mmCIF file of C-alpha atoms in Angstrom:
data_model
loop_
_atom_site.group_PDB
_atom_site.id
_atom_site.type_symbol
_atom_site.label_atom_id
_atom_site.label_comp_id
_atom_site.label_asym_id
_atom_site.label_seq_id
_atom_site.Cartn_x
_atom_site.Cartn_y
_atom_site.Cartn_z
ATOM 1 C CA UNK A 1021 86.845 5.857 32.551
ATOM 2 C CA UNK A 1022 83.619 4.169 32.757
ATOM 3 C CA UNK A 1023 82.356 2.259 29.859
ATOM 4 C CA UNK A 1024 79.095 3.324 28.051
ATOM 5 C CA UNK A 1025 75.696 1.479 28.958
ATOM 6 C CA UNK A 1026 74.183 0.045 26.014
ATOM 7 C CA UNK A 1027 70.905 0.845 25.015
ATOM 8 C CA UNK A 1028 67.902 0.567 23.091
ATOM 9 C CA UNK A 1029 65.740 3.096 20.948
ATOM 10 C CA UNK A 1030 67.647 5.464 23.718
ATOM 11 C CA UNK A 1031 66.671 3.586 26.970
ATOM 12 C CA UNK A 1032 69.349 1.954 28.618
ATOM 13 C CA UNK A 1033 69.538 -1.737 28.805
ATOM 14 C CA UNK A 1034 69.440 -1.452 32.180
ATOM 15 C CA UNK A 1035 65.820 -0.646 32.620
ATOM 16 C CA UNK A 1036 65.068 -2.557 29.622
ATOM 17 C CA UNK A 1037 66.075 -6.223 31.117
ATOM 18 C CA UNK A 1038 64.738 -4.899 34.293
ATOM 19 C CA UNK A 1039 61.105 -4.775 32.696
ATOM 20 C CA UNK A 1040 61.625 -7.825 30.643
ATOM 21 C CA UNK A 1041 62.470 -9.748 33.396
ATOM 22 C CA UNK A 1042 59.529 -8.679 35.400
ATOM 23 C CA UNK A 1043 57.283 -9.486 32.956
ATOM 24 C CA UNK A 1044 58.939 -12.748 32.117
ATOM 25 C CA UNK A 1045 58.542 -14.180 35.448
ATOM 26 C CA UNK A 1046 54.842 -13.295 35.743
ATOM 27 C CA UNK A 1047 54.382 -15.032 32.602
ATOM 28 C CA UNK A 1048 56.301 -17.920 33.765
ATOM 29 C CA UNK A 1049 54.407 -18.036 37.103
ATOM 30 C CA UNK A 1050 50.848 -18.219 35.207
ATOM 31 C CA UNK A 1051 52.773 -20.516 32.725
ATOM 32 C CA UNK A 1052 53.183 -22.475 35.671
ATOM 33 C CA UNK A 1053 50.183 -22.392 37.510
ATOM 34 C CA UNK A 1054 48.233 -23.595 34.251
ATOM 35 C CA UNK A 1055 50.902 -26.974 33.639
ATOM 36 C CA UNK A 1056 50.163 -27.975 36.959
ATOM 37 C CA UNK A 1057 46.064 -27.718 37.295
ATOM 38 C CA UNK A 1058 43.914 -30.148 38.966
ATOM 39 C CA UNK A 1059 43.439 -32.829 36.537
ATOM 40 C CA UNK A 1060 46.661 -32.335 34.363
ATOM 41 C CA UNK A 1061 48.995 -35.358 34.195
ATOM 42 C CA UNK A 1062 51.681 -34.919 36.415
ATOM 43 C CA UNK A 1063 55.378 -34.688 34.563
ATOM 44 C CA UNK A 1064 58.413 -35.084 36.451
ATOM 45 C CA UNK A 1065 60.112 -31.455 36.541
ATOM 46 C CA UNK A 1066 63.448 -32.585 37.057
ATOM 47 C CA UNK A 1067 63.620 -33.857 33.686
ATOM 48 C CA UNK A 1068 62.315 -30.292 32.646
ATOM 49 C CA UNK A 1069 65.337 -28.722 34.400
ATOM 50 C CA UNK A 1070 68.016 -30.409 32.295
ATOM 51 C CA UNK A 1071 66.049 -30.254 28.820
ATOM 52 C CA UNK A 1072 65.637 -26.357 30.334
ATOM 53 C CA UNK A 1073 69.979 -26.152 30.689
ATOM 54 C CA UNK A 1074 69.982 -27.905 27.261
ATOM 55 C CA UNK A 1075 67.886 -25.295 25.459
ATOM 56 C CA UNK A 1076 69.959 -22.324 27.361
ATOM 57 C CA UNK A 1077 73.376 -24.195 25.929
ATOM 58 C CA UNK A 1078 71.824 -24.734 22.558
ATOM 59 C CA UNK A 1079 71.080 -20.983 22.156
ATOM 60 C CA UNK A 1080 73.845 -19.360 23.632
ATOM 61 C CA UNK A 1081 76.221 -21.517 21.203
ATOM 62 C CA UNK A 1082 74.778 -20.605 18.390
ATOM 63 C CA UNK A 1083 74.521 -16.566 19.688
ATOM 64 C CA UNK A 1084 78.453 -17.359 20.136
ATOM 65 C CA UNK A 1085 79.121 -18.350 16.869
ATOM 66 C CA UNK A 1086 77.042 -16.159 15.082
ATOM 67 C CA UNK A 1087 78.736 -13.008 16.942
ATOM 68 C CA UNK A 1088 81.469 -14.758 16.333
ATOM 69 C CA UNK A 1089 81.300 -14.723 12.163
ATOM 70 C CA UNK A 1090 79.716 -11.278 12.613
ATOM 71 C CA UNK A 1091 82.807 -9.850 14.155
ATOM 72 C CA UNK A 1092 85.696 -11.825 12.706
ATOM 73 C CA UNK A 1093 83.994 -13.450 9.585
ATOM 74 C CA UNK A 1094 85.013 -16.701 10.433
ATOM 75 C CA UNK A 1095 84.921 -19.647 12.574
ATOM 76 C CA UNK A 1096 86.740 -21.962 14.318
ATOM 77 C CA UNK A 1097 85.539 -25.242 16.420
ATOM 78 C CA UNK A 1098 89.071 -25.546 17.994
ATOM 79 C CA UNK A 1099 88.780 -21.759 19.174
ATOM 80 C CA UNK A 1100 85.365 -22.279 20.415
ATOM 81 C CA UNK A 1101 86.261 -25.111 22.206
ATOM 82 C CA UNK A 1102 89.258 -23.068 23.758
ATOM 83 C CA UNK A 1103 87.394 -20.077 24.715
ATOM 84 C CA UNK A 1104 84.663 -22.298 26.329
ATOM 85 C CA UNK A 1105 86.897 -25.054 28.267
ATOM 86 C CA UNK A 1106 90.154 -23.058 28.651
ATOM 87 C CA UNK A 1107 91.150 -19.740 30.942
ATOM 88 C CA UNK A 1108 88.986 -18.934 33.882
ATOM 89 C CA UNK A 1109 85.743 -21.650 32.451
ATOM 90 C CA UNK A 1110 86.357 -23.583 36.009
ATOM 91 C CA UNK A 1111 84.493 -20.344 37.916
ATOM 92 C CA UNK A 1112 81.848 -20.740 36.505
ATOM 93 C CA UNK A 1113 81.529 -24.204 38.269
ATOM 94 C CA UNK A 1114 81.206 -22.746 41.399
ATOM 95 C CA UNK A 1115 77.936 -20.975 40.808
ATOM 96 C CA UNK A 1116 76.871 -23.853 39.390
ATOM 97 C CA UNK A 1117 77.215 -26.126 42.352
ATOM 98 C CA UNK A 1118 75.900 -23.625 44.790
ATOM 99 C CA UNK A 1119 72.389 -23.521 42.431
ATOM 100 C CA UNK A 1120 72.621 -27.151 42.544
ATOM 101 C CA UNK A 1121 72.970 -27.357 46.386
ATOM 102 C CA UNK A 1122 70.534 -24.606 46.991
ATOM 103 C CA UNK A 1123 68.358 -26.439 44.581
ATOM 104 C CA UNK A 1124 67.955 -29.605 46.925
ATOM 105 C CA UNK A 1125 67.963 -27.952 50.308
ATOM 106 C CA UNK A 1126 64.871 -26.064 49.197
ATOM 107 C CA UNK A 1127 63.341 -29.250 48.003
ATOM 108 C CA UNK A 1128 64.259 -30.481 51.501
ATOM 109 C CA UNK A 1129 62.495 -27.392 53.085
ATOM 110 C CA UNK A 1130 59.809 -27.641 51.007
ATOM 111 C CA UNK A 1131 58.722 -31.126 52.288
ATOM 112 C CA UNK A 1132 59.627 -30.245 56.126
ATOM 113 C CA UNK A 1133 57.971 -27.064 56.367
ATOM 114 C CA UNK A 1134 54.179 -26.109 55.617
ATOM 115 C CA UNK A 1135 53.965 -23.773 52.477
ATOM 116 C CA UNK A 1136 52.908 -20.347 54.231
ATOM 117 C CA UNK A 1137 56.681 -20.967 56.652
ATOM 118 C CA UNK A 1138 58.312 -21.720 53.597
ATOM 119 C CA UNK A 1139 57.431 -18.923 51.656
ATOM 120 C CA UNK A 1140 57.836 -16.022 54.085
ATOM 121 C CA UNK A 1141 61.393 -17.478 55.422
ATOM 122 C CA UNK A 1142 62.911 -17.831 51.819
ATOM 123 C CA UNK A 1143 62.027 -14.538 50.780
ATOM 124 C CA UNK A 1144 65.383 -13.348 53.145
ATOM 125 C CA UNK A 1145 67.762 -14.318 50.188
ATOM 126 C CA UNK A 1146 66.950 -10.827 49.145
ATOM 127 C CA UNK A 1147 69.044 -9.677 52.529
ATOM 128 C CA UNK A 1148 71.522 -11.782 51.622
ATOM 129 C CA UNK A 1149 71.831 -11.111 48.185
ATOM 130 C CA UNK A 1150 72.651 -7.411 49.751
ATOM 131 C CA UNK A 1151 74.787 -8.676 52.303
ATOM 132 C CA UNK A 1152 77.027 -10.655 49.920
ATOM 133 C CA UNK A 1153 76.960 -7.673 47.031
ATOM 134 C CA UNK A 1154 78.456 -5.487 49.843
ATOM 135 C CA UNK A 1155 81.345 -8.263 50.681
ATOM 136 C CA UNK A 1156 82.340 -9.650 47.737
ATOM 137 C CA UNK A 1157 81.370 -6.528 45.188
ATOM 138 C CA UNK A 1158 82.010 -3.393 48.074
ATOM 139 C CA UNK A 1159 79.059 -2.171 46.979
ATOM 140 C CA UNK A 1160 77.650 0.600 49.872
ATOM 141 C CA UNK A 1161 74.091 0.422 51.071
ATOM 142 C CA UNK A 1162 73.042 3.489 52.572
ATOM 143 C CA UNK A 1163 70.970 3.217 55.489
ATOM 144 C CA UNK A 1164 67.822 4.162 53.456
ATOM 145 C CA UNK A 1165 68.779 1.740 50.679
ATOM 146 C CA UNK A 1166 69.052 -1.259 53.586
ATOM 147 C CA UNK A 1167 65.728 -0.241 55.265
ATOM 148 C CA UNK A 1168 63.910 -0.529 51.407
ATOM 149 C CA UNK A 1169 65.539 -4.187 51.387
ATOM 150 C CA UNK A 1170 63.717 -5.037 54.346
ATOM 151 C CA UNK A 1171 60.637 -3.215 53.144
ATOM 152 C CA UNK A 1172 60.709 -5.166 50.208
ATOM 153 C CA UNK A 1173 61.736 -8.955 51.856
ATOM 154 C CA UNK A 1174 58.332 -8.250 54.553
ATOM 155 C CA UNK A 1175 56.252 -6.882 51.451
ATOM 156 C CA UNK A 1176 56.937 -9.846 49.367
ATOM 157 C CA UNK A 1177 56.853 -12.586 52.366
ATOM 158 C CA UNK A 1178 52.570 -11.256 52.765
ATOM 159 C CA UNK A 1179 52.102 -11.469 49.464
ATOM 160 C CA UNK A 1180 53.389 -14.919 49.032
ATOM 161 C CA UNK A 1181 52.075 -15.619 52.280
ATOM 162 C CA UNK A 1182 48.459 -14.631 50.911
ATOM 163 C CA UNK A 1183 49.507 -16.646 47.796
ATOM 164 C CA UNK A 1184 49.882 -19.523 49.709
ATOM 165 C CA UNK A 1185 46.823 -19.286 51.636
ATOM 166 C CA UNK A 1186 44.999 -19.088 48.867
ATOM 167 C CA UNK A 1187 45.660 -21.792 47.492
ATOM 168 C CA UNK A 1188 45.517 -23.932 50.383
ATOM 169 C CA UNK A 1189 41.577 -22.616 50.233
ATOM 170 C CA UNK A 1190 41.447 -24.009 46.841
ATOM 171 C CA UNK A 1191 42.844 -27.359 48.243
ATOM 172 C CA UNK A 1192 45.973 -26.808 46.136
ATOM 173 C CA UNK A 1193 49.349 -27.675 47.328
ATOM 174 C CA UNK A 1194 52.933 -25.156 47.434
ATOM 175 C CA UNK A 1195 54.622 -24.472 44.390
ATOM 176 C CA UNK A 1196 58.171 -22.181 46.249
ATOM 177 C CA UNK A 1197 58.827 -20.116 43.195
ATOM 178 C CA UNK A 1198 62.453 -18.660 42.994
ATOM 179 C CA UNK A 1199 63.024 -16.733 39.856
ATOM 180 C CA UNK A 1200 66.770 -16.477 40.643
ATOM 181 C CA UNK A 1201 67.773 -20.178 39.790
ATOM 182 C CA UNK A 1202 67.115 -21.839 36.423
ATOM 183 C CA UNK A 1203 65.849 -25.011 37.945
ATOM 184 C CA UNK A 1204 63.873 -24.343 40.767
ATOM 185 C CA UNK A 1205 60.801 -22.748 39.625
ATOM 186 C CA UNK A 1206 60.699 -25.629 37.319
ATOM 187 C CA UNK A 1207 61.162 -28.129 39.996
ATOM 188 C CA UNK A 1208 58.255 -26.627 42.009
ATOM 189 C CA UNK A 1209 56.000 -28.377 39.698
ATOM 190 C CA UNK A 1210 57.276 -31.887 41.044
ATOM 191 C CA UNK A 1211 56.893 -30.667 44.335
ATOM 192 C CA UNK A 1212 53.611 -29.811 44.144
ATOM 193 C CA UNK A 1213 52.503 -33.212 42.865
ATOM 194 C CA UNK A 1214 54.559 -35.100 45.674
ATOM 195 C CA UNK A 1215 53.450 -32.573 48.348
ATOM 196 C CA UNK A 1216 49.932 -33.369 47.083
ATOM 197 C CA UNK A 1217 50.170 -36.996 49.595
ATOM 198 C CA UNK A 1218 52.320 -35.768 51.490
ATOM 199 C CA UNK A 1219 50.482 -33.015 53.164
ATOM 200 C CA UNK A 1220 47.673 -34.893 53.143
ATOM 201 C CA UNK A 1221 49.001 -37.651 54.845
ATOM 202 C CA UNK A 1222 51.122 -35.831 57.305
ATOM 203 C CA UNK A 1223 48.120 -33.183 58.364
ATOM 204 C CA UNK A 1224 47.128 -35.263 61.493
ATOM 205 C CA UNK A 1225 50.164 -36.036 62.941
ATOM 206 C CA UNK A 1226 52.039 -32.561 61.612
ATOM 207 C CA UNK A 1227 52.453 -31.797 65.733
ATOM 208 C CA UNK A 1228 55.152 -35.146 65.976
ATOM 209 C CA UNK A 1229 56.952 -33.536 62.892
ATOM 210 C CA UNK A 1230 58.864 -31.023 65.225
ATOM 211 C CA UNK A 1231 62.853 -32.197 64.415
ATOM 212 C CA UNK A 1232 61.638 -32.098 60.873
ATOM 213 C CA UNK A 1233 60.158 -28.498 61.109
ATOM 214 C CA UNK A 1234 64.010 -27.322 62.729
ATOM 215 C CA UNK A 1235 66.059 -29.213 59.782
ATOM 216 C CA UNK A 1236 63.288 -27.468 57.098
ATOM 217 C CA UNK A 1237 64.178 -24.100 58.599
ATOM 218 C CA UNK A 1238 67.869 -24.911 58.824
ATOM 219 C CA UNK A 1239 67.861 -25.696 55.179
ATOM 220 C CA UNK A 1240 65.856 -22.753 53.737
ATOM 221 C CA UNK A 1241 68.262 -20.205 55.962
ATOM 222 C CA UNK A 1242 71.298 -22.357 54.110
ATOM 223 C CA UNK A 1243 69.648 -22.229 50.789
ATOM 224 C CA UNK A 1244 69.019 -18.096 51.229
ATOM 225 C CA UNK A 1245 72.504 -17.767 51.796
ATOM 226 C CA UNK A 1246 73.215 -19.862 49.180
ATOM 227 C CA UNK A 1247 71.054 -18.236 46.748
ATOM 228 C CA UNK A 1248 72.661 -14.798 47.398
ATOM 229 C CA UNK A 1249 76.217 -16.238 47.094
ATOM 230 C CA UNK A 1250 75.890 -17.883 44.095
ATOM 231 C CA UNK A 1251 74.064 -14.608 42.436
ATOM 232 C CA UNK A 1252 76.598 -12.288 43.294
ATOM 233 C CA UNK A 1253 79.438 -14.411 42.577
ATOM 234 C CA UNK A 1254 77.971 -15.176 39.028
ATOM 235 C CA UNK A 1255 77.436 -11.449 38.635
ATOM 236 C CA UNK A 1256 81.260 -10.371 39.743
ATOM 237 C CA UNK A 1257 82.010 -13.348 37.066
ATOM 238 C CA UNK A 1258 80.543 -11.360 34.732
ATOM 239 C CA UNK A 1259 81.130 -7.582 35.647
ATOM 240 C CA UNK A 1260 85.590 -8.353 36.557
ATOM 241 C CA UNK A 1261 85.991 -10.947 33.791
ATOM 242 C CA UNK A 1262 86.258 -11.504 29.975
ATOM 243 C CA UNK A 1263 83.834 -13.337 28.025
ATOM 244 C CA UNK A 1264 80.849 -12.503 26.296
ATOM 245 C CA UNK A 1265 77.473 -12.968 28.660
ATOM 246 C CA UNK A 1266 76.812 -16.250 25.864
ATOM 247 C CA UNK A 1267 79.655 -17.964 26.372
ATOM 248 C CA UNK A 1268 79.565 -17.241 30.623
ATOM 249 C CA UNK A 1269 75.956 -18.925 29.991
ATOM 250 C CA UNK A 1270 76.957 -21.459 27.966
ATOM 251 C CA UNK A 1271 80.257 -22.333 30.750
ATOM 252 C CA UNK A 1272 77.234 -22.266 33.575
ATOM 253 C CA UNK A 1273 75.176 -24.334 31.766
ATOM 254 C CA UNK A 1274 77.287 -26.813 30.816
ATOM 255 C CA UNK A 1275 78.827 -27.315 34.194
ATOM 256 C CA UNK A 1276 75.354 -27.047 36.186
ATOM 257 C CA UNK A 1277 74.179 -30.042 33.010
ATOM 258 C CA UNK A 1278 76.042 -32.924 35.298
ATOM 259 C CA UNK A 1279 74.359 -31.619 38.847
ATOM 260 C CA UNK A 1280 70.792 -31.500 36.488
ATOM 261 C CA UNK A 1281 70.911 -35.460 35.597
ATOM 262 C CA UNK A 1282 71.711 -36.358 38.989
ATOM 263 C CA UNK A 1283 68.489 -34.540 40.050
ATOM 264 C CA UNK A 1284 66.781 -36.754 37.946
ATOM 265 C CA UNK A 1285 68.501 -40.016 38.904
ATOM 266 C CA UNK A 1286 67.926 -39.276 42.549
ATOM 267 C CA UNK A 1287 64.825 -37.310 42.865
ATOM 268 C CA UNK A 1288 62.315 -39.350 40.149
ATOM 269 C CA UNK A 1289 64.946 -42.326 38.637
ATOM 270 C CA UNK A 1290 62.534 -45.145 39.438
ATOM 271 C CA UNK A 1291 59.462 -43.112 37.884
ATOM 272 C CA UNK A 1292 61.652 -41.652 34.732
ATOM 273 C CA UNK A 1293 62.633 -45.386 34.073
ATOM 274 C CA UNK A 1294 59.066 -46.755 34.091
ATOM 275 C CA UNK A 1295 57.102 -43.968 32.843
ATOM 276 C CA UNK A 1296 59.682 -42.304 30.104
ATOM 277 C CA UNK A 1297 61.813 -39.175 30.689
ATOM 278 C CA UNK A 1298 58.980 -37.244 28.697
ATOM 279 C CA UNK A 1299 55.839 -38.581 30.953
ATOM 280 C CA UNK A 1300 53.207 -35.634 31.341
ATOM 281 C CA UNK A 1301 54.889 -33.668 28.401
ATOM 282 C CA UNK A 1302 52.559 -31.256 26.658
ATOM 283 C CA UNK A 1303 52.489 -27.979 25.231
ATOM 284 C CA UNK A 1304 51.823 -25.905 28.262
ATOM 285 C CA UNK A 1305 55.143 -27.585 29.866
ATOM 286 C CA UNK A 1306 57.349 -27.537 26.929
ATOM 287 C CA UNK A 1307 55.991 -23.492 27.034
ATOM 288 C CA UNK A 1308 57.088 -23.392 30.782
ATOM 289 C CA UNK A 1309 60.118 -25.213 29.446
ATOM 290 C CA UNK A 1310 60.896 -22.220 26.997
ATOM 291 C CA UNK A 1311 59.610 -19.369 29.065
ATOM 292 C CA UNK A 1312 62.225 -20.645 31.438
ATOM 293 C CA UNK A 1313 64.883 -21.176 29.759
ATOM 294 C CA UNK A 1314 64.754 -17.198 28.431
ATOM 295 C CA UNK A 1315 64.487 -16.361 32.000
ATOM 296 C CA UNK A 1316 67.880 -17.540 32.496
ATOM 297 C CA UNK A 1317 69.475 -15.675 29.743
ATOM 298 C CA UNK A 1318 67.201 -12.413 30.794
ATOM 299 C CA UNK A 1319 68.798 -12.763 34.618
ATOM 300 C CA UNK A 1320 72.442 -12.636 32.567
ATOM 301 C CA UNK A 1321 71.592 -9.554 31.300
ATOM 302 C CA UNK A 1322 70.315 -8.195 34.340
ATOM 303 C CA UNK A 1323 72.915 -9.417 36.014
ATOM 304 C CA UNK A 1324 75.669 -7.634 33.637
ATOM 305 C CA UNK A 1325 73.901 -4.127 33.488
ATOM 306 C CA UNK A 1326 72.137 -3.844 36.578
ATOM 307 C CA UNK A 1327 73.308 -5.787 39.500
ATOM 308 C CA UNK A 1328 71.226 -9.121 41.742
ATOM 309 C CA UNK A 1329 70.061 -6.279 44.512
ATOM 310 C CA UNK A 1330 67.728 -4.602 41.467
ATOM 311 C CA UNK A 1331 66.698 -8.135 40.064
ATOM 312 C CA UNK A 1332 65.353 -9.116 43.324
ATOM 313 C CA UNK A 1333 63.217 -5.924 42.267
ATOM 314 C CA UNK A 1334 62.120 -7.074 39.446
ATOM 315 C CA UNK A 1335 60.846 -10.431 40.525
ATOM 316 C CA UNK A 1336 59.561 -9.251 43.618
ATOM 317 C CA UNK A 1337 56.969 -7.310 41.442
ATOM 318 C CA UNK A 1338 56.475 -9.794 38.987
ATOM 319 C CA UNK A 1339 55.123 -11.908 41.861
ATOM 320 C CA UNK A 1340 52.676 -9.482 42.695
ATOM 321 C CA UNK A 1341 51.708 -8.777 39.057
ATOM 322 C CA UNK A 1342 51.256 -12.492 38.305
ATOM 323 C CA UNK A 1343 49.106 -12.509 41.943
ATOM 324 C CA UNK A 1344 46.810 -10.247 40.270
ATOM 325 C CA UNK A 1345 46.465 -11.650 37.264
ATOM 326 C CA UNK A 1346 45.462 -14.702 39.155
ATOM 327 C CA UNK A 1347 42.322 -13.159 40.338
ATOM 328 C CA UNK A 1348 40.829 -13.172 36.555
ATOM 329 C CA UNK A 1349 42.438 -16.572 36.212
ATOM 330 C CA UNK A 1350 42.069 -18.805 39.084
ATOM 331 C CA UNK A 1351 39.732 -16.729 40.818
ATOM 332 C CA UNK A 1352 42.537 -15.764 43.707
ATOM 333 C CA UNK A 1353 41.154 -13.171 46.475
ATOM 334 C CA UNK A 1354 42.769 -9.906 47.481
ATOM 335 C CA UNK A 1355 42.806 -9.747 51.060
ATOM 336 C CA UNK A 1356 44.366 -7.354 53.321
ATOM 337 C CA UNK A 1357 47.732 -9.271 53.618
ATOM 338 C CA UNK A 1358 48.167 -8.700 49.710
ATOM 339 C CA UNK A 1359 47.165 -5.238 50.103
ATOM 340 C CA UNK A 1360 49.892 -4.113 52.610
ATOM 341 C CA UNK A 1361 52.663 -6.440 50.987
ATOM 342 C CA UNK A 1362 51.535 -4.967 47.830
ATOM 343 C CA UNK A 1363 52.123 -1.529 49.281
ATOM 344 C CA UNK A 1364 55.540 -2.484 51.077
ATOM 345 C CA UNK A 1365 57.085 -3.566 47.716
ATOM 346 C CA UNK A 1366 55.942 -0.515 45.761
ATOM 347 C CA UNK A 1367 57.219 1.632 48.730
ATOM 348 C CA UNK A 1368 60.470 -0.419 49.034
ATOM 349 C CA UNK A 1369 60.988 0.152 45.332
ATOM 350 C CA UNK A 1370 60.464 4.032 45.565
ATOM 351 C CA UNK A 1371 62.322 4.416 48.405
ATOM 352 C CA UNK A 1372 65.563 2.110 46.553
ATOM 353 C CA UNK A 1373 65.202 4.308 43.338
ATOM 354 C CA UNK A 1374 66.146 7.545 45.438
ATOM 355 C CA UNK A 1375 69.220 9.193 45.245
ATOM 356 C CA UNK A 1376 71.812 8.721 47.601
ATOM 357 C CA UNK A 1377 72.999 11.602 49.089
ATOM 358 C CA UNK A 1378 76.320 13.234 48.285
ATOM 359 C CA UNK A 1379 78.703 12.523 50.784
ATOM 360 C CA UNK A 1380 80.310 15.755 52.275
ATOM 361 C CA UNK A 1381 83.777 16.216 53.715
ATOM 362 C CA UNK A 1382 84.572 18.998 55.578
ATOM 363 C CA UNK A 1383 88.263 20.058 55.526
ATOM 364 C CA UNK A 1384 89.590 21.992 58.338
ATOM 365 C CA UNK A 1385 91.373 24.532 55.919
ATOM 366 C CA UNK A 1386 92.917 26.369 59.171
ATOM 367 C CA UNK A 1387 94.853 23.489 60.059
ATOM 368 C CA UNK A 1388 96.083 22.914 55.956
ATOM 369 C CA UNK A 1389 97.088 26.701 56.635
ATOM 370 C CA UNK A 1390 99.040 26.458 58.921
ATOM 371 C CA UNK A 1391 101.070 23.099 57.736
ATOM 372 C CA UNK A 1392 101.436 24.868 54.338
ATOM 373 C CA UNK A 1393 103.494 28.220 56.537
ATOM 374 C CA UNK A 1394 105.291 25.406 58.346
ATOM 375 C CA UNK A 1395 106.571 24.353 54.807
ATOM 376 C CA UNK A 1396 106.881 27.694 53.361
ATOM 377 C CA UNK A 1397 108.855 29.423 56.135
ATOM 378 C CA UNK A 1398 112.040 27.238 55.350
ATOM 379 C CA UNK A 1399 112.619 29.000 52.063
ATOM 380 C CA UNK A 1400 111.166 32.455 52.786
ATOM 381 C CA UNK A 1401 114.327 32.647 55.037
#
């Protein structure tokens, strides 16, 4: 017997997270887009990653222990400690690595390839977010569900393709946004202000830069892959396991806290040293910091009542919403690129939101017939 969906106000939860995700990651992208303007002291985003995990772990603990008191009336450190640390906490470190590796193979295919490549190639972990739902969840794709997929992963590569060219017009380098991972949209904003000599610097002689173009695309196929794998495997975590979605948050954040600090030693150690592990702090990044941080507790709920296939939804859209709200912000252009992606995403969605149709078997009842005489006749004699 299938357990009931929660809900809100008579809506379930599953729509409900759906939206507020969406909206979320618009917000965050604009949140984003506004740390990182021209003139804004640059801030090393690795060090916003970890503060991000420590915010997630600082909230889910005390969610924890306040359901906790609320259910039992009481509370117990030693039990705490036992439910977070004990059982089946060690899965929960595999999701974690596979962000973290992810994580620093699309940094590495960041710098290889030129934005508009990067952004239309990374846009497949939405295939293999599918793929790996159907291995390691059995979930079954129709045919029409599979051809709104890929819908959806060519509408979203034009509109982050437009994205991308528009702010190469504006003389703006690549932020590669993926709303999936708790550290990577923050650690876009780092790339940015590296890619900002790099790019410049490597324009001329970009033709020389082929070996470097092959590894870039090697590691943004790896980091799709990686991307859908550690989604689905967080979201079977939390779908075939006990454990409330705060403590599976608090277990992920706590074991991805140790991958987040190495990030910083290797990535920006020399400048964190010299400069402070708060350099470029302000309140549009500790806002980015925050908007971020209940992104990754929003995906958890996704995650639980819906599944990774519909989040991809959700953020998909949210990068076209926050594309149009750049127009009256940044003064972005709508071109025809935008226009069909635009139109593949809202086509992909309708066409995923469909039923499936009933599957139909036919029974040959003649042949039942005659096996049920064949049994019969022993007894009628």
């Amino acid at each position: 017997m299938s357990a009931v969906m929660p809900s809100v106000g008579g809506i379930p939860l599953k729509y409900i997270s759906l939206i507020v995700l969406a909206v979320q990651n618009s917000c965050l992208i604009i949140v984003m887009a506004l740390a990182q303007g021209i003139g804004r002291k640059p801030f090393y985003s690795s060090t916003a990653v970890f503060i991000n995990e420590i915010v997630k772990l600082i909230v889910c603990t005390g969610m924890t222990i306040h359901e906790t008191i609320k259910d039992t009336g009481r509370f117990y450190p030693q039990d705490f400690l036992n439910d977070v640390f004990g059982g089946d906490a060690w899965k929960l470190a595999i999701p974690a690595m596979l962000y973290a590796i992810q994580n620093n193979l699309q940094y590495v295919a960041s710098h290889a390839l030129d934005p508009s490549t990067f952004q239309v190639t990374y846009q497949l972990k939405i295939l293999t977010t599918a793929l790996f739902s159907v291995l390691l969840l059995h979930r079954t794709l129709p045919v029409l569900k599979w051809m709104a997929l890929v819908m959806l992963t060519a509408g979203i590569a034009l509109v982050s393709l437009e994205e991308s060219n528009n702010r190469a017009a504006q003389r703006s380098t690549h932020i590669p946004t993926d709303p999936e991972s708790s550290s990577s949209a923050l650690g876009a904003l780092l790339e940015e202000q590296k890619n900002d000599t790099l790019y410049k610097t490597g324009a001329a002689d970009a033709s020389n830069d082929r070996p470097e173009v092959f590894v870039g695309l090697l590691a943004v196929m790896i980091a799709c892959v990686l991307s859908g794998l550690a989604g689905v495997y967080f979201e079977k975590i939390l779908k075939n396991t006990q454990g409330s979605i705060w403590l599976r948050n608090i277990q992920l954040s706590f074991f991805s806290l140790p991958f987040s600090l190495l990030a910083v030693y290797l990535k920006d150690g020399e400048g964190v040293t010299e400069q402070g592990f708060f350099a470029g702090y302000d309140m549009l990044v500790i806002a980015a910091i925050a908007c971020q941080s209940a992104g990754g507790l929003i995906v958890a709920v996704v995650v639980k009542y819906a599944d990774n296939i519909l989040k991809g939804f959700a953020t998909s859209i949210s990068i076209v919403i926050s594309a149009i709200a750049s127009v009256a912000l940044f003064g972005s252009r709508i071109g025809t690129i935008f226009i069909i992606g635009t139109a593949l995403v809202l086509g992909a969605t309708y066409l995923y939101s469909l039923p499936d149709k009933p599957v139909i078997k036919y029974v040959d009842l003649g042949s039942q017939l005659d096996t049920f005489h064949a049994e019969e006749s022993p007894s009628a004699k």
